[in-house]
Amino acid sequence: MGAKRLNIGLLVSTIHNSFDETIIEGVMQGAKELDCNLIIVPGHYINADYNDKVRTKNKYQYNSLFSYINNNNIDALIVSLGTIANTLSDDEKKQFLSNFEGVPITLVASDLDGYSSVGFDNTSGLRDGINDLIKVGNRKHICMVSGPLTNMDARERLEVFKEVLRENNLTLTDKQIVYGNFSKYCEEQVEELLANNPDCDAIVFANDSMAIGGYNVLKKHNISIGEDILVMGFDDTPSSTTMVPHLSSVRADGALLGKEAIIECVNNIHSSNQFDKKIKTSIVKRSSTGYNDNLIIKTLYNEEFASLSKTDTLAAAELITGAYLSESIYREESIYFEKYMTSFISDFFNQVSNGQKAEILPWIRKNLDLLFDSTLGKRMDFTKCMQLIDLIRSLAIKCYPDKESYINELVFLYLTYASKRVEANNQNKFKKVNIQNWLSNTISRDMLYYDDDESKGYATVIDKFLYLGYKGAMLYVLDSPYLLDKEQKISGWSKPETFKLKGFSFEADNVKVFEDNDPEIYSYLLFNNQYVPDNRRHTFVMDFIYSYDELLGMMVSEVEDYLLLKYYDSLIAQVCSSCKHLSTYKAYMDVQHQLEKALDEIKNANKELATISVTDELTGILNRRGFFENIKKLINKEENKNRNCAMLFCDMDNLKLINDQFGHDDGDFALRASAKMLRNAVGEDGVISRIGGDEFAVFTFIDNQSDTDICDKIHDECDRYNASSEKTYYIDISTGSVSFINEDGVDVNKKLDEADDILYQNKRYKRKNIIKK
């Protein structure tokens, strides 16, 4: 990296934390505008108490990621202390921040004596929202789910809640308040709140994540949200507009907060003066507090508006978008959407006023093509646009009651053409997501394919990251797994002194791997060394490659579009799995070498290790190595020459959906069931294997049948299984097959690739809904 360009560190909890996700977006935008290098470090939650004790028992390792940042590699640091340290006391927070002595620190969404900060004004928006519940919603018994009292934001929001209730002479007791942990896992606390407050008619959640848990409890009790009980949150995260009904929230734009944090951080980097900047918040009214289109129309429509719709359509349009749009205007997509809709509404009222039917369709096509053909337009959710069109229709009819049929015709034509464009866009997005998922899954498959040539395996990982849109990647490994102290610490994490750089790339189709003498890179230089080009700025994300309690290496990825980070965790999981396999294989080879010197022990040990190397641990069938070894033996037998063969590439459908909806234990169950169904369909004479992830391969001789007959048997076996299974979801297998004659020189790898191509085509017909009716 160039000496003149600042290196700014950003400490966050996780990439997928809804609040930190918006912080990352804003800081990335600011770093780009300020031409700074940015290093994102997702070190999870310090001293976290996770709900799932089993699956999270090794997540303590992530905390040590923070130890890789110091005054040797960054010029300033932005810390999302409100998320990564929300369970710590102020003294513990200071102890944690003391690890970065000598580095100017800016805190985000958290105040701490002695440190500069950029945070939210927790009073204005929340005060307005609670007053709205009382005066507009006519609610008398309002309760609150607060965050932990160790968190400054939680304390401030709780105090506002108490003040507003006292100002309105409403009852306030300790039973009206419970304390969550700022996550959706607060259902137990909400249950307690309802039990202690049977006449509760409104709930204020200290953030949107806890409101998700609240929704689950209220719906379980058949309580109508927005009618029986009004609900509001805080932060206005993207989840607020996906919840049903849409969640009213206090707009605390994390993206704007992130951008302001890096601007203040850079402006004050050489100043010893502390600053405390507050970002104004405002209430965003949605249907969870009874706010709907009818209320918007009632608020907007009057004689003055009716006049504006005819004399100054642009002014009328601005009133509508201002009243309706609830997204932050900071984001590029939101700015574009607001400008587009304002222009469209103005044109719409002009079109209604003119009433020239001959010009309707060309105008609609031109208007919508402008939206859908733009880069930002393709990233927008058109649902909001269609909802706004319906609102405009109602307002236009009120302004032009004599033109109701014409207005309805205009809207109908608009929505008809829009639906066609939406469908086309969705098909393209679906295709892109399929390709992205397929490429992500092939990371593990391809890396395992090259398990006897680790340099090629590492190269394919880096190449996949670039193909998926990342601007660069560096993959580091350790000679041997590194074990961290399981005692979670606020400071003093140990770490490896050096890592070996296995490969890197900052240019498509130009992956550099080190086959011998991998360069050793000091831990503090993982993103700041001679292999990083200094002719442009970089935004890096650091993440561990680990398995259970073993640290295997580090992935440093360069990303420019924050939307790519939505798929980041799944990519890293694939890399971790593959590197663990390579590590295991390498260890296996080392053991083999040692066993050659101990002839008395080699027979038993070699048999056990050979079984491990060719067997898939989860399903008990062959893995990729075992598959090809068995095929090689079969096709080389003289009695099998010139026999008809079938090669099948199979893929268990919807593994991600099963994992997401039922948990990874059910996902593992589905993979084992798939292996059993393949064995039942093919029989003992066939060779079946799990070659990676949700992918299986089958080889068998077909003397009196065809390859399609084998596929039919697999599908029949799936049908039989699903008919008798007590599981509430379907387990299906997609297949692709080729038949060939076992001649000299036959390339089984090529046949498997051909079957894979056919499978990819057949995947289009997989079941879309996994839930049994």
mmCIF file of N, CA and C in Angstrom, residues 170-264:
data_model
loop_
_atom_site.group_PDB
_atom_site.id
_atom_site.type_symbol
_atom_site.label_atom_id
_atom_site.label_comp_id
_atom_site.label_asym_id
_atom_site.label_seq_id
_atom_site.Cartn_x
_atom_site.Cartn_y
_atom_site.Cartn_z
ATOM 1 N N LEU A 170 -48.905 8.591 32.332
ATOM 2 C CA LEU A 170 -49.266 7.184 32.170
ATOM 3 C C LEU A 170 -48.587 6.342 33.235
ATOM 4 N N THR A 171 -49.221 5.220 33.546
ATOM 5 C CA THR A 171 -48.682 4.306 34.553
ATOM 6 C C THR A 171 -47.321 3.776 34.113
ATOM 7 N N LEU A 172 -46.361 3.710 35.061
ATOM 8 C CA LEU A 172 -45.040 3.170 34.759
ATOM 9 C C LEU A 172 -44.553 2.390 35.970
ATOM 10 N N THR A 173 -44.411 1.066 35.783
ATOM 11 C CA THR A 173 -43.871 0.208 36.835
ATOM 12 C C THR A 173 -42.730 -0.618 36.265
ATOM 13 N N ASP A 174 -41.977 -1.238 37.151
ATOM 14 C CA ASP A 174 -40.853 -2.084 36.718
ATOM 15 C C ASP A 174 -41.328 -3.244 35.851
ATOM 16 N N LYS A 175 -42.584 -3.690 36.070
ATOM 17 C CA LYS A 175 -43.093 -4.828 35.311
ATOM 18 C C LYS A 175 -43.301 -4.500 33.823
ATOM 19 N N GLN A 176 -43.341 -3.213 33.503
ATOM 20 C CA GLN A 176 -43.546 -2.805 32.110
ATOM 21 C C GLN A 176 -42.257 -2.825 31.298
ATOM 22 N N ILE A 177 -41.144 -3.195 31.925
ATOM 23 C CA ILE A 177 -39.842 -3.178 31.257
ATOM 24 C C ILE A 177 -39.143 -4.523 31.454
ATOM 25 N N VAL A 178 -38.641 -5.088 30.330
ATOM 26 C CA VAL A 178 -37.770 -6.261 30.389
ATOM 27 C C VAL A 178 -36.493 -5.925 29.618
ATOM 28 N N TYR A 179 -35.474 -6.789 29.768
ATOM 29 C CA TYR A 179 -34.156 -6.471 29.201
ATOM 30 C C TYR A 179 -33.681 -7.605 28.302
ATOM 31 N N GLY A 180 -33.502 -7.297 27.016
ATOM 32 C CA GLY A 180 -32.972 -8.273 26.064
ATOM 33 C C GLY A 180 -31.503 -8.014 25.819
ATOM 34 N N ASN A 181 -30.960 -8.687 24.793
ATOM 35 C CA ASN A 181 -29.532 -8.534 24.497
ATOM 36 C C ASN A 181 -29.292 -7.954 23.103
ATOM 37 N N PHE A 182 -30.264 -7.182 22.604
ATOM 38 C CA PHE A 182 -30.168 -6.548 21.284
ATOM 39 C C PHE A 182 -30.200 -7.570 20.151
ATOM 40 N N SER A 183 -30.577 -8.822 20.404
ATOM 41 C CA SER A 183 -30.706 -9.824 19.347
ATOM 42 C C SER A 183 -32.148 -10.316 19.300
ATOM 43 N N LYS A 184 -32.477 -11.062 18.258
ATOM 44 C CA LYS A 184 -33.841 -11.583 18.120
ATOM 45 C C LYS A 184 -34.159 -12.668 19.150
ATOM 46 N N TYR A 185 -33.132 -13.133 19.874
ATOM 47 C CA TYR A 185 -33.360 -14.190 20.862
ATOM 48 C C TYR A 185 -33.808 -13.577 22.196
ATOM 49 N N CYS A 186 -34.973 -12.944 22.149
ATOM 50 C CA CYS A 186 -35.510 -12.308 23.355
ATOM 51 C C CYS A 186 -36.938 -12.768 23.611
ATOM 52 N N GLU A 187 -37.337 -13.894 23.040
ATOM 53 C CA GLU A 187 -38.717 -14.353 23.134
ATOM 54 C C GLU A 187 -39.116 -14.647 24.582
ATOM 55 N N GLU A 188 -38.182 -15.156 25.349
ATOM 56 C CA GLU A 188 -38.486 -15.458 26.759
ATOM 57 C C GLU A 188 -38.832 -14.176 27.503
ATOM 58 N N GLN A 189 -38.099 -13.092 27.233
ATOM 59 C CA GLN A 189 -38.364 -11.822 27.900
ATOM 60 C C GLN A 189 -39.720 -11.244 27.468
ATOM 61 N N VAL A 190 -40.059 -11.389 26.170
ATOM 62 C CA VAL A 190 -41.343 -10.880 25.684
ATOM 63 C C VAL A 190 -42.496 -11.666 26.301
ATOM 64 N N GLU A 191 -42.314 -12.964 26.431
ATOM 65 C CA GLU A 191 -43.344 -13.788 27.094
ATOM 66 C C GLU A 191 -43.575 -13.297 28.518
ATOM 67 N N GLU A 192 -42.489 -13.008 29.219
ATOM 68 C CA GLU A 192 -42.592 -12.491 30.598
ATOM 69 C C GLU A 192 -43.329 -11.156 30.616
ATOM 70 N N LEU A 193 -43.033 -10.307 29.637
ATOM 71 C CA LEU A 193 -43.665 -8.992 29.560
ATOM 72 C C LEU A 193 -45.173 -9.121 29.378
ATOM 73 N N LEU A 194 -45.598 -10.003 28.486
ATOM 74 C CA LEU A 194 -47.034 -10.184 28.236
ATOM 75 C C LEU A 194 -47.728 -10.789 29.452
ATOM 76 N N ALA A 195 -47.044 -11.726 30.113
ATOM 77 C CA ALA A 195 -47.646 -12.358 31.294
ATOM 78 C C ALA A 195 -47.865 -11.351 32.423
ATOM 79 N N ASN A 196 -46.916 -10.410 32.557
ATOM 80 C CA ASN A 196 -47.007 -9.412 33.630
ATOM 81 C C ASN A 196 -47.868 -8.204 33.257
ATOM 82 N N ASN A 197 -48.236 -8.105 31.976
ATOM 83 C CA ASN A 197 -49.005 -6.947 31.508
ATOM 84 C C ASN A 197 -50.120 -7.401 30.563
ATOM 85 N N PRO A 198 -51.150 -8.053 31.082
ATOM 86 C CA PRO A 198 -52.218 -8.575 30.222
ATOM 87 C C PRO A 198 -52.974 -7.492 29.456
ATOM 88 N N ASP A 199 -52.897 -6.235 29.933
ATOM 89 C CA ASP A 199 -53.588 -5.152 29.239
ATOM 90 C C ASP A 199 -52.638 -4.327 28.372
ATOM 91 N N CYS A 200 -51.465 -4.877 28.093
ATOM 92 C CA CYS A 200 -50.484 -4.183 27.241
ATOM 93 C C CYS A 200 -51.096 -3.897 25.871
ATOM 94 N N ASP A 201 -50.985 -2.652 25.396
ATOM 95 C CA ASP A 201 -51.531 -2.307 24.076
ATOM 96 C C ASP A 201 -50.480 -1.729 23.137
ATOM 97 N N ALA A 202 -49.221 -1.644 23.581
ATOM 98 C CA ALA A 202 -48.140 -1.187 22.712
ATOM 99 C C ALA A 202 -46.811 -1.624 23.319
ATOM 100 N N ILE A 203 -45.853 -1.971 22.459
ATOM 101 C CA ILE A 203 -44.514 -2.359 22.922
ATOM 102 C C ILE A 203 -43.474 -1.574 22.132
ATOM 103 N N VAL A 204 -42.532 -0.994 22.853
ATOM 104 C CA VAL A 204 -41.392 -0.302 22.239
ATOM 105 C C VAL A 204 -40.162 -1.193 22.401
ATOM 106 N N PHE A 205 -39.532 -1.550 21.280
ATOM 107 C CA PHE A 205 -38.308 -2.359 21.314
ATOM 108 C C PHE A 205 -37.107 -1.439 21.107
ATOM 109 N N ALA A 206 -36.039 -1.681 21.869
ATOM 110 C CA ALA A 206 -34.866 -0.807 21.814
ATOM 111 C C ALA A 206 -34.071 -0.967 20.531
ATOM 112 N N ASN A 207 -34.358 -2.018 19.750
ATOM 113 C CA ASN A 207 -33.811 -2.097 18.389
ATOM 114 C C ASN A 207 -34.679 -3.048 17.556
ATOM 115 N N ASP A 208 -34.456 -3.056 16.257
ATOM 116 C CA ASP A 208 -35.290 -3.840 15.342
ATOM 117 C C ASP A 208 -35.083 -5.338 15.500
ATOM 118 N N SER A 209 -33.854 -5.745 15.837
ATOM 119 C CA SER A 209 -33.582 -7.184 15.963
ATOM 120 C C SER A 209 -34.448 -7.813 17.045
ATOM 121 N N MET A 210 -34.577 -7.137 18.192
ATOM 122 C CA MET A 210 -35.413 -7.691 19.266
ATOM 123 C C MET A 210 -36.887 -7.675 18.865
ATOM 124 N N ALA A 211 -37.272 -6.728 18.003
ATOM 125 C CA ALA A 211 -38.659 -6.698 17.533
ATOM 126 C C ALA A 211 -38.999 -7.960 16.737
ATOM 127 N N ILE A 212 -37.999 -8.541 16.073
ATOM 128 C CA ILE A 212 -38.223 -9.796 15.328
ATOM 129 C C ILE A 212 -38.669 -10.893 16.295
ATOM 130 N N GLY A 213 -37.960 -11.024 17.416
ATOM 131 C CA GLY A 213 -38.367 -11.995 18.434
ATOM 132 C C GLY A 213 -39.732 -11.672 18.998
ATOM 133 N N GLY A 214 -40.019 -10.361 19.183
ATOM 134 C CA GLY A 214 -41.326 -9.945 19.676
ATOM 135 C C GLY A 214 -42.450 -10.321 18.741
ATOM 136 N N TYR A 215 -42.227 -10.147 17.427
ATOM 137 C CA TYR A 215 -43.219 -10.546 16.430
ATOM 138 C C TYR A 215 -43.548 -12.032 16.573
ATOM 139 N N ASN A 216 -42.516 -12.853 16.758
ATOM 140 C CA ASN A 216 -42.735 -14.308 16.874
ATOM 141 C C ASN A 216 -43.658 -14.631 18.049
ATOM 142 N N VAL A 217 -43.431 -13.973 19.169
ATOM 143 C CA VAL A 217 -44.246 -14.242 20.364
ATOM 144 C C VAL A 217 -45.674 -13.744 20.162
ATOM 145 N N LEU A 218 -45.834 -12.528 19.646
ATOM 146 C CA LEU A 218 -47.175 -11.972 19.465
ATOM 147 C C LEU A 218 -47.993 -12.820 18.491
ATOM 148 N N LYS A 219 -47.364 -13.276 17.417
ATOM 149 C CA LYS A 219 -48.085 -14.102 16.445
ATOM 150 C C LYS A 219 -48.436 -15.463 17.032
ATOM 151 N N LYS A 220 -47.574 -15.979 17.893
ATOM 152 C CA LYS A 220 -47.863 -17.261 18.551
ATOM 153 C C LYS A 220 -49.114 -17.158 19.407
ATOM 154 N N HIS A 221 -49.332 -15.984 19.996
ATOM 155 C CA HIS A 221 -50.506 -15.760 20.844
ATOM 156 C C HIS A 221 -51.690 -15.196 20.053
ATOM 157 N N ASN A 222 -51.571 -15.202 18.726
ATOM 158 C CA ASN A 222 -52.641 -14.692 17.838
ATOM 159 C C ASN A 222 -53.012 -13.243 18.154
ATOM 160 N N ILE A 223 -52.013 -12.462 18.506
ATOM 161 C CA ILE A 223 -52.219 -11.035 18.767
ATOM 162 C C ILE A 223 -51.960 -10.272 17.476
ATOM 163 N N SER A 224 -52.920 -9.475 17.047
ATOM 164 C CA SER A 224 -52.792 -8.731 15.792
ATOM 165 C C SER A 224 -51.885 -7.519 15.987
ATOM 166 N N ILE A 225 -50.746 -7.542 15.299
ATOM 167 C CA ILE A 225 -49.785 -6.439 15.384
ATOM 168 C C ILE A 225 -50.280 -5.280 14.530
ATOM 169 N N GLY A 226 -50.322 -4.112 15.133
ATOM 170 C CA GLY A 226 -50.835 -2.935 14.433
ATOM 171 C C GLY A 226 -52.277 -2.643 14.773
ATOM 172 N N GLU A 227 -52.930 -3.594 15.471
ATOM 173 C CA GLU A 227 -54.318 -3.401 15.903
ATOM 174 C C GLU A 227 -54.442 -3.669 17.406
ATOM 175 N N ASP A 228 -54.276 -4.958 17.805
ATOM 176 C CA ASP A 228 -54.368 -5.286 19.231
ATOM 177 C C ASP A 228 -53.226 -4.624 20.002
ATOM 178 N N ILE A 229 -52.033 -4.797 19.482
ATOM 179 C CA ILE A 229 -50.843 -4.199 20.093
ATOM 180 C C ILE A 229 -50.040 -3.485 19.012
ATOM 181 N N LEU A 230 -49.709 -2.228 19.261
ATOM 182 C CA LEU A 230 -48.855 -1.475 18.346
ATOM 183 C C LEU A 230 -47.396 -1.751 18.714
ATOM 184 N N VAL A 231 -46.544 -1.839 17.691
ATOM 185 C CA VAL A 231 -45.141 -2.192 17.918
ATOM 186 C C VAL A 231 -44.247 -1.214 17.168
ATOM 187 N N MET A 232 -43.187 -0.752 17.841
ATOM 188 C CA MET A 232 -42.185 0.051 17.155
ATOM 189 C C MET A 232 -40.788 -0.400 17.575
ATOM 190 N N GLY A 233 -39.833 -0.219 16.672
ATOM 191 C CA GLY A 233 -38.450 -0.603 16.939
ATOM 192 C C GLY A 233 -37.535 0.605 16.907
ATOM 193 N N PHE A 234 -36.247 0.321 16.692
ATOM 194 C CA PHE A 234 -35.254 1.393 16.638
ATOM 195 C C PHE A 234 -34.116 0.928 15.741
ATOM 196 N N ASP A 235 -33.640 1.785 14.860
ATOM 197 C CA ASP A 235 -32.507 1.610 13.921
ATOM 198 C C ASP A 235 -32.959 1.639 12.466
ATOM 199 N N ASP A 236 -34.234 1.266 12.185
ATOM 200 C CA ASP A 236 -34.738 1.222 10.816
ATOM 201 C C ASP A 236 -33.815 0.415 9.916
ATOM 202 N N THR A 237 -33.475 -0.804 10.359
ATOM 203 C CA THR A 237 -32.638 -1.700 9.564
ATOM 204 C C THR A 237 -33.443 -2.258 8.399
ATOM 205 N N PRO A 238 -32.782 -2.854 7.395
ATOM 206 C CA PRO A 238 -33.524 -3.420 6.257
ATOM 207 C C PRO A 238 -34.603 -4.416 6.655
ATOM 208 N N SER A 239 -34.434 -5.093 7.785
ATOM 209 C CA SER A 239 -35.419 -6.093 8.207
ATOM 210 C C SER A 239 -36.768 -5.460 8.535
ATOM 211 N N SER A 240 -36.789 -4.160 8.861
ATOM 212 C CA SER A 240 -38.043 -3.518 9.262
ATOM 213 C C SER A 240 -39.067 -3.500 8.135
ATOM 214 N N THR A 241 -38.605 -3.475 6.884
ATOM 215 C CA THR A 241 -39.537 -3.451 5.755
ATOM 216 C C THR A 241 -39.822 -4.838 5.203
ATOM 217 N N THR A 242 -39.179 -5.872 5.768
ATOM 218 C CA THR A 242 -39.482 -7.241 5.350
ATOM 219 C C THR A 242 -40.370 -7.949 6.363
ATOM 220 N N MET A 243 -40.500 -7.377 7.553
ATOM 221 C CA MET A 243 -41.366 -7.967 8.576
ATOM 222 C C MET A 243 -42.828 -7.730 8.211
ATOM 223 N N VAL A 244 -43.699 -8.641 8.626
ATOM 224 C CA VAL A 244 -45.125 -8.526 8.319
ATOM 225 C C VAL A 244 -45.910 -8.487 9.634
ATOM 226 N N PRO A 245 -46.609 -7.348 9.897
ATOM 227 C CA PRO A 245 -46.644 -6.132 9.078
ATOM 228 C C PRO A 245 -45.337 -5.350 9.190
ATOM 229 N N HIS A 246 -45.115 -4.395 8.265
ATOM 230 C CA HIS A 246 -43.897 -3.611 8.286
ATOM 231 C C HIS A 246 -43.748 -2.887 9.621
ATOM 232 N N LEU A 247 -42.512 -2.886 10.115
ATOM 233 C CA LEU A 247 -42.241 -2.378 11.458
ATOM 234 C C LEU A 247 -41.998 -0.871 11.451
ATOM 235 N N SER A 248 -42.776 -0.137 12.252
ATOM 236 C CA SER A 248 -42.463 1.265 12.508
ATOM 237 C C SER A 248 -41.182 1.312 13.328
ATOM 238 N N SER A 249 -40.292 2.235 12.980
ATOM 239 C CA SER A 249 -38.997 2.243 13.635
ATOM 240 C C SER A 249 -38.458 3.659 13.693
ATOM 241 N N VAL A 250 -37.460 3.843 14.528
ATOM 242 C CA VAL A 250 -36.762 5.127 14.577
ATOM 243 C C VAL A 250 -35.616 5.061 13.587
ATOM 244 N N ARG A 251 -35.632 5.967 12.634
ATOM 245 C CA ARG A 251 -34.602 5.946 11.596
ATOM 246 C C ARG A 251 -33.279 6.389 12.185
ATOM 247 N N ALA A 252 -32.415 5.424 12.394
ATOM 248 C CA ALA A 252 -31.056 5.669 12.853
ATOM 249 C C ALA A 252 -30.160 5.019 11.817
ATOM 250 N N ASP A 253 -29.827 5.778 10.807
ATOM 251 C CA ASP A 253 -29.193 5.225 9.616
ATOM 252 C C ASP A 253 -27.746 4.846 9.882
ATOM 253 N N GLY A 254 -27.500 3.543 10.022
ATOM 254 C CA GLY A 254 -26.149 3.071 10.281
ATOM 255 C C GLY A 254 -25.186 3.427 9.168
ATOM 256 N N ALA A 255 -25.681 3.445 7.924
ATOM 257 C CA ALA A 255 -24.810 3.799 6.799
ATOM 258 C C ALA A 255 -24.338 5.247 6.908
ATOM 259 N N LEU A 256 -25.260 6.140 7.252
ATOM 260 C CA LEU A 256 -24.885 7.539 7.436
ATOM 261 C C LEU A 256 -23.938 7.679 8.626
ATOM 262 N N LEU A 257 -24.207 6.912 9.684
ATOM 263 C CA LEU A 257 -23.342 6.925 10.860
ATOM 264 C C LEU A 257 -21.928 6.480 10.486
ATOM 265 N N GLY A 258 -21.841 5.403 9.694
ATOM 266 C CA GLY A 258 -20.541 4.900 9.272
ATOM 267 C C GLY A 258 -19.779 5.903 8.429
ATOM 268 N N LYS A 259 -20.484 6.564 7.520
ATOM 269 C CA LYS A 259 -19.824 7.546 6.657
ATOM 270 C C LYS A 259 -19.340 8.742 7.471
ATOM 271 N N GLU A 260 -20.179 9.232 8.383
ATOM 272 C CA GLU A 260 -19.770 10.354 9.221
ATOM 273 C C GLU A 260 -18.594 9.966 10.119
ATOM 274 N N ALA A 261 -18.564 8.711 10.573
ATOM 275 C CA ALA A 261 -17.484 8.250 11.451
ATOM 276 C C ALA A 261 -16.137 8.325 10.748
ATOM 277 N N ILE A 262 -16.064 7.854 9.496
ATOM 278 C CA ILE A 262 -14.771 7.866 8.814
ATOM 279 C C ILE A 262 -14.373 9.284 8.409
ATOM 280 N N ILE A 263 -15.364 10.137 8.086
ATOM 281 C CA ILE A 263 -15.050 11.533 7.760
ATOM 282 C C ILE A 263 -14.453 12.233 8.978
ATOM 283 N N GLU A 264 -15.117 12.091 10.139
ATOM 284 C CA GLU A 264 -14.608 12.707 11.359
ATOM 285 C C GLU A 264 -13.277 12.097 11.770
#
